[in-house]
Amino acid sequence: MRQKKVPLRKCIGCGEMKEKKELVRIVKAPDLKDENGEVIQAGEISVDFIGKKPGRGAYICRSNACLASAKKARRLERAFSCKISEEIYNKLEEEFSGE
């Protein structure tokens, strides 16, 4: 019997390949657009502990050290192609420490 393939993802903080279930997904929801295709509201960035929210995702270890590394190198901004505010980083730090 064949073994199931374990999905691997790369942490944006430390750069290590780990099993998907060991990492937390940070997701940017799709932008809201009008009938002309212009962006009305930018998508919200949130933590997806389940891994099922719709949108663009980036994976990170469950540690504040990896989050600090990703923040310093601006890896979330590159992954989502948008400016990330300090409030979002603070919210992510609170959610990681609250687990």
C-alpha positions as a LaTeX table, in Angstrom:
\begin{tabular}{lrrr}
\hline
Residue & $x$ (\AA) & $y$ (\AA) & $z$ (\AA) \\
\hline
Met1 & 0.00 & 0.00 & 0.00 \\
Arg2 & 1.31 & 3.44 & $-0.94$ \\
Gln3 & 2.02 & 6.03 & 1.71 \\
Lys4 & 0.23 & 9.33 & 1.44 \\
Lys5 & 2.34 & 12.26 & 0.36 \\
Val6 & 2.75 & 14.75 & 3.21 \\
Pro7 & 2.26 & 18.34 & 2.00 \\
Leu8 & 5.26 & 20.56 & 2.76 \\
Arg9 & 5.30 & 24.35 & 2.96 \\
Lys10 & 8.12 & 26.85 & 3.41 \\
Cys11 & 8.12 & 29.15 & 6.42 \\
Ile12 & 8.54 & 32.78 & 5.34 \\
Gly13 & 10.38 & 33.53 & 8.61 \\
Cys14 & 13.11 & 30.89 & 8.86 \\
Gly15 & 12.90 & 29.48 & 5.32 \\
Glu16 & 12.64 & 25.84 & 6.45 \\
Met17 & 10.39 & 23.32 & 4.69 \\
Lys18 & 7.99 & 21.83 & 7.23 \\
Glu19 & 4.77 & 19.84 & 7.21 \\
Lys20 & 1.75 & 21.98 & 6.44 \\
Lys21 & 0.02 & 21.13 & 9.72 \\
Glu22 & 3.01 & 22.43 & 11.73 \\
Leu23 & 2.72 & 25.93 & 10.22 \\
Val24 & 0.17 & 28.72 & 10.52 \\
Arg25 & $-1.31$ & 30.22 & 7.37 \\
Ile26 & $-1.53$ & 33.98 & 7.05 \\
Val27 & $-4.07$ & 34.88 & 4.41 \\
Lys28 & $-4.97$ & 38.00 & 2.44 \\
Ala29 & $-8.63$ & 37.92 & 1.45 \\
Pro30 & $-9.49$ & 38.80 & $-2.16$ \\
Asp31 & $-9.96$ & 42.51 & $-2.95$ \\
Leu32 & $-13.51$ & 43.79 & $-3.41$ \\
Lys33 & $-13.95$ & 45.25 & $-6.90$ \\
Asp34 & $-16.74$ & 47.16 & $-8.63$ \\
Glu35 & $-18.21$ & 46.34 & $-12.03$ \\
Asn36 & $-15.39$ & 48.25 & $-13.77$ \\
Gly37 & $-12.73$ & 46.14 & $-12.06$ \\
Glu38 & $-11.50$ & 48.93 & $-9.79$ \\
Val39 & $-10.59$ & 48.00 & $-6.22$ \\
Ile40 & $-13.17$ & 49.28 & $-3.74$ \\
Gln41 & $-11.68$ & 47.71 & $-0.64$ \\
Ala42 & $-8.39$ & 45.90 & $-0.15$ \\
Gly43 & $-8.52$ & 42.37 & 1.25 \\
Glu44 & $-8.08$ & 41.88 & 4.97 \\
Ile45 & $-4.99$ & 40.09 & 6.29 \\
Ser46 & $-5.68$ & 37.55 & 9.03 \\
Val47 & $-4.39$ & 34.36 & 10.62 \\
Asp48 & $-5.96$ & 31.16 & 9.29 \\
Phe49 & $-5.40$ & 28.44 & 11.88 \\
Ile50 & $-7.61$ & 25.95 & 9.99 \\
Gly51 & $-6.08$ & 26.58 & 6.54 \\
Lys52 & $-9.37$ & 26.86 & 4.63 \\
Lys53 & $-9.99$ & 30.62 & 4.25 \\
Pro54 & $-10.13$ & 31.89 & 0.67 \\
Gly55 & $-7.33$ & 34.11 & $-0.58$ \\
Arg56 & $-3.59$ & 34.28 & $-1.04$ \\
Gly57 & $-1.71$ & 32.47 & 1.71 \\
Ala58 & 1.75 & 32.51 & 3.26 \\
Tyr59 & 2.96 & 30.07 & 5.88 \\
Ile60 & 4.94 & 30.79 & 9.04 \\
Cys61 & 6.10 & 28.86 & 12.12 \\
Arg62 & 4.15 & 29.31 & 15.34 \\
Ser63 & 6.84 & 31.51 & 16.89 \\
Asn64 & 7.32 & 35.21 & 17.36 \\
Ala65 & 10.97 & 34.83 & 16.27 \\
Cys66 & 9.92 & 33.76 & 12.75 \\
Leu67 & 7.35 & 36.56 & 12.64 \\
Ala68 & 10.02 & 39.10 & 13.63 \\
Ser69 & 12.35 & 37.75 & 10.94 \\
Ala70 & 9.60 & 37.96 & 8.31 \\
Lys71 & 8.77 & 41.50 & 9.43 \\
Lys72 & 12.39 & 42.66 & 9.26 \\
Ala73 & 12.89 & 41.25 & 5.75 \\
Arg74 & 9.39 & 42.42 & 4.65 \\
Arg75 & 8.53 & 38.95 & 3.40 \\
Leu76 & 4.79 & 39.34 & 4.01 \\
Glu77 & 4.78 & 42.47 & 1.85 \\
Arg78 & 6.44 & 40.52 & $-0.95$ \\
Ala79 & 4.11 & 37.55 & $-0.58$ \\
Phe80 & 0.95 & 39.68 & $-0.73$ \\
Ser81 & 2.26 & 42.46 & $-3.02$ \\
Cys82 & 0.93 & 45.19 & $-0.74$ \\
Lys83 & 1.99 & 47.39 & 2.17 \\
Ile84 & 1.53 & 45.75 & 5.58 \\
Ser85 & 0.74 & 48.13 & 8.45 \\
Glu86 & 2.30 & 47.92 & 11.91 \\
Glu87 & $-1.18$ & 47.20 & 13.36 \\
Ile88 & $-1.36$ & 43.93 & 11.43 \\
Tyr89 & 2.03 & 42.79 & 12.73 \\
Asn90 & 0.94 & 43.64 & 16.30 \\
Lys91 & $-2.29$ & 41.69 & 15.79 \\
Leu92 & $-0.35$ & 38.69 & 14.49 \\
Glu93 & 2.03 & 38.81 & 17.47 \\
Glu94 & $-0.92$ & 38.84 & 19.88 \\
Glu95 & $-2.56$ & 35.88 & 18.14 \\
Phe96 & 0.68 & 33.87 & 18.18 \\
Ser97 & 1.31 & 34.55 & 21.88 \\
Gly98 & $-2.36$ & 33.81 & 22.70 \\
Glu99 & $-2.25$ & 30.23 & 21.35 \\
\hline
\end{tabular}
